[in-house]
Amino acid sequence: MVCINCGDAVHGRAGSRGRGPDIAWYAHCHPCAALVADQMERLDVLPEDSGAALYRCRTCGTDRICRLGWRTRCHVCLDERSTGHALAAGQRLLTDLPDDPALADQIRRFAGFTTADAITARAAQEFQAAVALGTELDRRRRDGWNDVTGDVHGLPWCGEWTGPSSHGTWGVHDRCGTWQPLRGRACPQCPSEPGDRSFAALRDTLHLLYLVRHRGLLKFGVGGERRVRQHLLAGAELVEVVEGRHADVIAAEAILKRQKRQAAVPLRKWRTWRMPASFGAGTEVVRTGAPIRLTDVLTSGRDVTDRFAPTAQHTDTVPIRRR
């Protein structure tokens, strides 16, 4: 057996002298385990009797669900010991870049590189993991749920979902405002609603990347027209909305999260009187001093801000994604 992160041989049971603890479903050597021991911050938002907790990466702000008593690490971030298999998906992605300058530009912006910087396998791997995470959460997302967070087996090393093992997927139900596991179609706290639709059935249609402002705060996210109008009804001011392909919107949001993580509003200030409830508890809330222009990260998108002018006709044809 080898360490998933560095490829060094490990022996014995998890946590033994010859093998570090298993982390995020995979064996680690002791040095790799030590590197990520303090990587994740626990947020006490799930019910006390849930048997699980939500953790947030201190570096990039990505969330992950983990069962209590287990160890986890960021879905996206690698480290200086990551090598071999842990970078294989990134190496494969690098081979596509000469024929896809738009993809290369996305990765540079995600990693904070300039046009003169060579894209590394680690940057490509982390970009691939961020996009894979967004895609997998979209498959589990549906109408009426916000802040959807899960545990995707295989990330960050494999660049894609690799197996059914998971600590679950959770979200906040809009009607009651409580965290619930997304096991069935309905929230157990609320009466059922007619006409519920699975988001997975809509995942290949057009999506919106939006930016709204409220009392010194900016909120960016992805979704449909109803999600944007929900923010406007809560008192937010529209800044910009861009429409694009699902894959491009997911990549653009990942770029924004990485770029704006230092400007994110601290946890202690979330859900205060300054912020409407529609902003949720995501990492997409930043201070207004953080410059954001959506067309800079979604270059292939179409500006549809005028669609939400006061005289614009409402429509429900765009799929809804809660973030």
Short mmCIF file of C-alpha atoms in Angstrom, two decimals:
data_model
loop_
_atom_site.label_atom_id
_atom_site.label_comp_id
_atom_site.label_asym_id
_atom_site.label_seq_id
_atom_site.Cartn_x
_atom_site.Cartn_y
_atom_site.Cartn_z
CA MET A 1 0.00 0.00 0.00
CA VAL A 2 1.17 3.56 -0.74
CA CYS A 3 0.32 7.04 0.50
CA ILE A 4 -2.24 8.56 -1.87
CA ASN A 5 -0.59 11.98 -1.60
CA CYS A 6 3.12 11.28 -2.11
CA GLY A 7 3.34 7.64 -3.19
CA ASP A 8 5.58 6.49 -0.32
CA ALA A 9 5.01 2.93 0.87
CA VAL A 10 2.98 2.55 4.07
CA HIS A 11 2.48 -0.59 6.15
CA GLY A 12 0.20 -1.82 8.90
CA ARG A 13 -3.09 -0.53 10.18
CA ALA A 14 -4.19 3.11 9.95
CA GLY A 15 -2.46 5.14 12.63
CA SER A 16 0.23 2.53 13.25
CA ARG A 17 3.97 3.16 13.32
CA GLY A 18 4.35 2.34 9.62
CA ARG A 19 1.24 4.14 8.40
CA GLY A 20 -0.41 7.41 9.20
CA PRO A 21 -4.15 7.89 9.70
CA ASP A 22 -6.53 7.42 6.78
CA ILE A 23 -7.73 10.83 5.58
CA ALA A 24 -10.62 11.48 3.19
CA TRP A 25 -10.96 7.75 2.49
CA TYR A 26 -7.28 7.16 1.57
CA ALA A 27 -4.13 5.98 3.35
CA HIS A 28 -1.53 8.64 4.23
CA CYS A 29 2.02 8.47 5.46
CA HIS A 30 2.77 10.27 8.72
CA PRO A 31 4.47 13.33 7.09
CA CYS A 32 1.58 13.92 4.66
CA ALA A 33 -0.97 13.52 7.45
CA ALA A 34 0.91 16.07 9.58
CA LEU A 35 0.84 18.62 6.73
CA VAL A 36 -2.97 18.75 6.68
CA ALA A 37 -3.67 18.22 10.38
CA ASP A 38 -4.86 21.83 10.77
CA GLN A 39 -5.99 22.42 7.18
CA MET A 40 -9.73 22.29 7.92
CA GLU A 41 -11.76 24.41 10.36
CA ARG A 42 -14.90 22.88 11.84
CA LEU A 43 -18.07 24.97 11.58
CA ASP A 44 -20.75 24.07 14.12
CA VAL A 45 -23.76 24.43 11.81
CA LEU A 46 -25.07 20.86 11.51
CA PRO A 47 -27.46 19.48 14.17
CA GLU A 48 -25.66 18.10 17.24
CA ASP A 49 -27.19 14.65 16.77
CA SER A 50 -26.34 14.43 13.06
CA GLY A 51 -23.14 12.44 13.56
CA ALA A 52 -21.39 14.64 10.99
CA ALA A 53 -19.78 18.07 10.79
CA LEU A 54 -19.07 20.67 8.13
CA TYR A 55 -15.43 21.66 7.71
CA ARG A 56 -13.97 24.62 5.77
CA CYS A 57 -10.51 24.77 4.24
CA ARG A 58 -8.47 27.55 5.84
CA THR A 59 -6.65 28.16 2.54
CA CYS A 60 -9.32 28.25 -0.19
CA GLY A 61 -12.60 28.26 1.74
CA THR A 62 -13.98 25.05 0.21
CA ASP A 63 -16.38 23.08 2.43
CA ARG A 64 -16.53 19.35 3.07
CA ILE A 65 -18.77 17.07 5.14
CA CYS A 66 -17.12 14.47 7.39
CA ARG A 67 -18.46 11.97 9.87
CA LEU A 68 -17.52 12.75 13.47
CA GLY A 69 -14.42 10.86 14.58
CA TRP A 70 -13.07 10.59 11.02
CA ARG A 71 -10.40 12.74 9.33
CA THR A 72 -10.83 14.75 6.17
CA ARG A 73 -9.01 17.29 4.01
CA CYS A 74 -9.87 19.89 1.37
CA HIS A 75 -11.56 18.71 -1.82
CA VAL A 76 -9.26 21.02 -3.82
CA CYS A 77 -5.97 21.92 -2.13
CA LEU A 78 -2.84 19.80 -2.50
CA ASP A 79 0.52 20.44 -0.79
CA GLU A 80 4.27 20.39 -1.33
CA ARG A 81 4.42 16.61 -0.87
CA SER A 82 1.74 15.88 -3.50
CA THR A 83 3.32 14.00 -6.40
CA GLY A 84 2.91 11.02 -8.71
CA HIS A 85 -0.68 9.74 -8.82
CA ALA A 86 -1.87 12.83 -6.93
CA LEU A 87 -0.91 14.99 -9.93
CA ALA A 88 -1.88 12.57 -12.72
CA ALA A 89 -5.17 14.29 -13.61
CA GLY A 90 -3.37 17.63 -13.69
CA GLN A 91 -0.69 16.23 -15.99
CA ARG A 92 -3.37 14.95 -18.38
CA LEU A 93 -5.07 18.34 -18.34
CA LEU A 94 -1.77 20.04 -19.21
CA THR A 95 -1.60 18.07 -22.47
CA ASP A 96 -4.85 19.71 -23.63
CA LEU A 97 -3.72 23.29 -23.01
CA PRO A 98 -1.81 23.92 -26.28
CA ASP A 99 -5.06 23.29 -28.19
CA ASP A 100 -7.34 25.07 -25.71
CA PRO A 101 -6.10 28.58 -24.81
CA ALA A 102 -9.42 29.41 -23.10
CA LEU A 103 -8.91 26.52 -20.68
CA ALA A 104 -5.34 27.62 -20.03
CA ASP A 105 -6.61 31.12 -19.26
CA GLN A 106 -9.17 29.71 -16.80
CA ILE A 107 -6.49 27.77 -14.94
CA ARG A 108 -4.15 30.78 -14.77
CA ARG A 109 -6.89 32.95 -13.30
CA PHE A 110 -7.90 30.20 -10.86
CA ALA A 111 -4.32 29.80 -9.62
CA GLY A 112 -3.49 33.53 -9.66
CA PHE A 113 -0.82 33.13 -12.35
CA THR A 114 0.14 35.80 -14.86
CA THR A 115 0.25 35.11 -18.59
CA ALA A 116 4.03 34.76 -18.30
CA ASP A 117 3.82 32.01 -15.65
CA ALA A 118 4.01 28.38 -16.71
CA ILE A 119 1.01 26.36 -15.55
CA THR A 120 2.10 23.68 -13.10
CA ALA A 121 0.64 20.22 -12.74
CA ARG A 122 -0.49 21.11 -9.22
CA ALA A 123 -2.41 24.19 -10.43
CA ALA A 124 -4.07 22.12 -13.15
CA GLN A 125 -4.91 19.36 -10.66
CA GLU A 126 -6.49 21.77 -8.17
CA PHE A 127 -8.50 23.42 -10.96
CA GLN A 128 -9.70 20.00 -12.13
CA ALA A 129 -10.73 19.10 -8.56
CA ALA A 130 -12.65 22.37 -8.10
CA VAL A 131 -14.59 21.84 -11.33
CA ALA A 132 -15.25 18.17 -10.48
CA LEU A 133 -16.56 19.20 -7.06
CA GLY A 134 -18.96 21.75 -8.55
CA THR A 135 -20.20 19.25 -11.10
CA GLU A 136 -20.83 16.53 -8.51
CA LEU A 137 -22.67 18.90 -6.18
CA ASP A 138 -24.82 19.99 -9.13
CA ARG A 139 -25.85 16.39 -9.65
CA ARG A 140 -27.21 16.36 -6.09
CA ARG A 141 -28.70 19.86 -6.08
CA ARG A 142 -32.41 20.59 -6.47
CA ASP A 143 -34.96 23.35 -6.17
CA GLY A 144 -35.47 24.90 -2.76
CA TRP A 145 -32.09 23.98 -1.23
CA ASN A 146 -29.12 26.26 -0.60
CA ASP A 147 -25.50 25.89 0.56
CA VAL A 148 -25.30 22.31 -0.76
CA THR A 149 -22.14 20.67 0.61
CA GLY A 150 -20.94 17.09 0.37
CA ASP A 151 -18.10 14.62 0.51
CA VAL A 152 -16.85 13.60 -2.95
CA HIS A 153 -14.78 10.40 -2.89
CA GLY A 154 -11.55 10.73 -4.89
CA LEU A 155 -10.88 14.46 -4.48
CA PRO A 156 -8.44 16.16 -4.53
CA TRP A 157 -6.08 13.53 -5.97
CA CYS A 158 -8.09 11.80 -8.70
CA GLY A 159 -9.69 14.81 -10.37
CA GLU A 160 -13.11 13.15 -10.43
CA TRP A 161 -15.63 11.17 -8.39
CA THR A 162 -14.22 7.65 -8.00
CA GLY A 163 -16.53 5.71 -5.69
CA PRO A 164 -19.81 5.60 -3.75
CA SER A 165 -18.28 6.00 -0.26
CA SER A 166 -19.37 9.31 1.21
CA HIS A 167 -20.15 11.04 4.48
CA GLY A 168 -23.28 12.49 2.88
CA THR A 169 -24.56 15.62 1.19
CA TRP A 170 -26.25 18.38 3.20
CA GLY A 171 -28.01 21.61 2.41
CA VAL A 172 -30.15 24.37 3.91
CA HIS A 173 -33.83 24.10 3.06
CA ASP A 174 -35.11 27.53 2.04
CA ARG A 175 -38.57 27.17 3.57
CA CYS A 176 -37.48 26.29 7.11
CA GLY A 177 -33.85 27.46 7.10
CA THR A 178 -32.52 24.22 8.63
CA TRP A 179 -29.58 22.02 7.60
CA GLN A 180 -30.79 18.64 6.35
CA PRO A 181 -29.18 15.65 4.62
CA LEU A 182 -30.25 15.45 0.97
CA ARG A 183 -31.35 11.83 1.08
CA GLY A 184 -34.80 12.10 -0.41
CA ARG A 185 -36.77 14.64 -2.39
CA ALA A 186 -38.48 16.32 0.56
CA CYS A 187 -37.39 18.11 3.73
CA PRO A 188 -38.64 16.14 6.78
CA GLN A 189 -39.34 19.43 8.59
CA CYS A 190 -41.75 20.79 5.94
CA PRO A 191 -44.89 19.58 4.15
CA SER A 192 -44.25 18.38 0.62
CA GLU A 193 -44.52 20.78 -2.31
CA PRO A 194 -46.06 19.86 -5.67
CA GLY A 195 -43.91 20.14 -8.79
CA ASP A 196 -40.48 19.49 -7.23
CA ARG A 197 -37.87 18.77 -9.90
CA SER A 198 -34.49 17.13 -9.64
CA PHE A 199 -31.67 19.46 -10.54
CA ALA A 200 -29.73 16.56 -11.99
CA ALA A 201 -32.25 16.43 -14.85
CA LEU A 202 -31.47 20.07 -15.68
CA ARG A 203 -27.69 20.11 -15.22
CA ASP A 204 -26.81 20.41 -18.93
CA THR A 205 -28.83 23.58 -19.57
CA LEU A 206 -27.69 27.20 -19.39
CA HIS A 207 -26.77 28.68 -15.99
CA LEU A 208 -26.39 32.17 -14.61
CA LEU A 209 -23.41 33.65 -12.79
CA TYR A 210 -24.66 36.61 -10.77
CA LEU A 211 -23.36 39.42 -8.55
CA VAL A 212 -25.51 41.44 -6.13
CA ARG A 213 -24.74 44.10 -3.51
CA HIS A 214 -26.24 44.85 -0.08
CA ARG A 215 -24.98 47.25 2.64
CA GLY A 216 -21.28 47.02 1.93
CA LEU A 217 -21.32 43.34 0.97
CA LEU A 218 -21.15 41.56 -2.39
CA LYS A 219 -22.63 38.13 -3.06
CA PHE A 220 -21.72 36.11 -6.15
CA GLY A 221 -23.12 32.73 -7.07
CA VAL A 222 -24.70 30.57 -9.74
CA GLY A 223 -28.32 29.64 -10.31
CA GLY A 224 -31.45 30.49 -12.22
CA GLU A 225 -33.66 33.53 -12.54
CA ARG A 226 -35.65 32.73 -9.41
CA ARG A 227 -32.44 32.65 -7.34
CA VAL A 228 -31.39 36.08 -8.60
CA ARG A 229 -34.84 37.52 -7.96
CA GLN A 230 -34.82 36.02 -4.46
CA HIS A 231 -31.83 38.24 -3.63
CA LEU A 232 -33.53 41.28 -5.17
CA LEU A 233 -36.72 40.69 -3.17
CA ALA A 234 -34.59 40.47 0.00
CA GLY A 235 -33.33 44.00 -0.68
CA ALA A 236 -30.10 43.36 -2.60
CA GLU A 237 -29.06 45.55 -5.53
CA LEU A 238 -28.26 43.89 -8.86
CA VAL A 239 -24.72 44.45 -10.15
CA GLU A 240 -24.19 41.98 -13.00
CA VAL A 241 -25.60 38.72 -14.42
CA VAL A 242 -23.87 36.61 -17.09
CA GLU A 243 -25.31 33.50 -18.77
CA GLY A 244 -23.15 30.62 -19.99
CA ARG A 245 -22.69 26.89 -20.36
CA HIS A 246 -22.90 24.87 -17.18
CA ALA A 247 -19.23 23.78 -17.28
CA ASP A 248 -18.02 27.34 -17.88
CA VAL A 249 -20.18 28.79 -15.09
CA ILE A 250 -18.90 26.18 -12.61
CA ALA A 251 -15.28 26.96 -13.59
CA ALA A 252 -15.88 30.72 -13.33
CA GLU A 253 -17.33 30.40 -9.82
CA ALA A 254 -14.33 28.31 -8.74
CA ILE A 255 -12.02 31.04 -10.07
CA LEU A 256 -13.90 33.73 -8.14
CA LYS A 257 -13.82 31.72 -4.91
CA ARG A 258 -10.07 31.25 -5.18
CA GLN A 259 -9.41 34.88 -6.12
CA LYS A 260 -11.62 36.41 -3.41
CA ARG A 261 -10.95 34.10 -0.47
CA GLN A 262 -8.96 36.81 1.37
CA ALA A 263 -11.88 39.24 1.03
CA ALA A 264 -14.51 36.79 2.32
CA VAL A 265 -16.59 38.11 5.21
CA PRO A 266 -15.43 36.49 8.50
CA LEU A 267 -17.66 33.78 9.95
CA ARG A 268 -18.53 35.86 13.02
CA LYS A 269 -20.15 38.48 10.77
CA TRP A 270 -22.30 36.12 8.74
CA ARG A 271 -26.10 36.30 9.04
CA THR A 272 -25.90 39.69 10.77
CA TRP A 273 -28.29 42.59 10.33
CA ARG A 274 -26.10 43.73 7.42
CA MET A 275 -26.87 40.68 5.32
CA PRO A 276 -30.21 39.40 3.93
CA ALA A 277 -31.08 35.79 4.73
CA SER A 278 -30.94 34.95 1.01
CA PHE A 279 -27.13 35.32 1.13
CA GLY A 280 -26.94 32.08 3.10
CA ALA A 281 -23.74 30.85 4.75
CA GLY A 282 -21.58 30.27 1.69
CA THR A 283 -18.09 31.54 0.99
CA GLU A 284 -19.36 33.77 -1.83
CA VAL A 285 -19.98 36.82 0.40
CA VAL A 286 -17.19 39.41 0.22
CA ARG A 287 -16.65 43.05 1.06
CA THR A 288 -17.57 45.58 -1.62
CA GLY A 289 -13.95 46.72 -1.80
CA ALA A 290 -13.13 43.47 -3.61
CA PRO A 291 -13.27 44.27 -7.35
CA ILE A 292 -15.38 41.74 -9.25
CA ARG A 293 -16.33 41.76 -12.92
CA LEU A 294 -18.08 38.57 -13.97
CA THR A 295 -17.20 38.84 -17.64
CA ASP A 296 -13.52 38.68 -16.65
CA VAL A 297 -13.96 35.12 -15.35
CA LEU A 298 -16.79 33.98 -17.65
CA THR A 299 -15.33 35.27 -20.90
CA SER A 300 -17.54 33.07 -23.07
CA GLY A 301 -20.76 34.18 -21.35
CA ARG A 302 -23.47 36.62 -22.39
CA ASP A 303 -24.38 39.62 -20.24
CA VAL A 304 -28.08 39.34 -19.37
CA THR A 305 -28.26 41.96 -16.61
CA ASP A 306 -31.02 43.79 -18.51
CA ARG A 307 -33.21 40.70 -18.13
CA PHE A 308 -33.69 41.69 -14.48
CA ALA A 309 -34.64 45.32 -15.08
CA PRO A 310 -37.85 46.34 -13.26
CA THR A 311 -39.85 46.15 -16.49
CA ALA A 312 -38.40 42.78 -17.57
CA GLN A 313 -40.76 39.83 -17.92
CA HIS A 314 -40.35 37.11 -15.29
CA THR A 315 -39.63 33.60 -16.57
CA ASP A 316 -39.02 30.24 -14.92
CA THR A 317 -37.37 28.51 -17.88
CA VAL A 318 -33.84 28.73 -16.50
CA PRO A 319 -32.93 25.91 -14.07
CA ILE A 320 -32.57 26.88 -10.44
CA ARG A 321 -29.43 26.24 -8.51
CA ARG A 322 -29.20 27.27 -4.86
CA ARG A 323 -25.89 28.63 -3.58
#
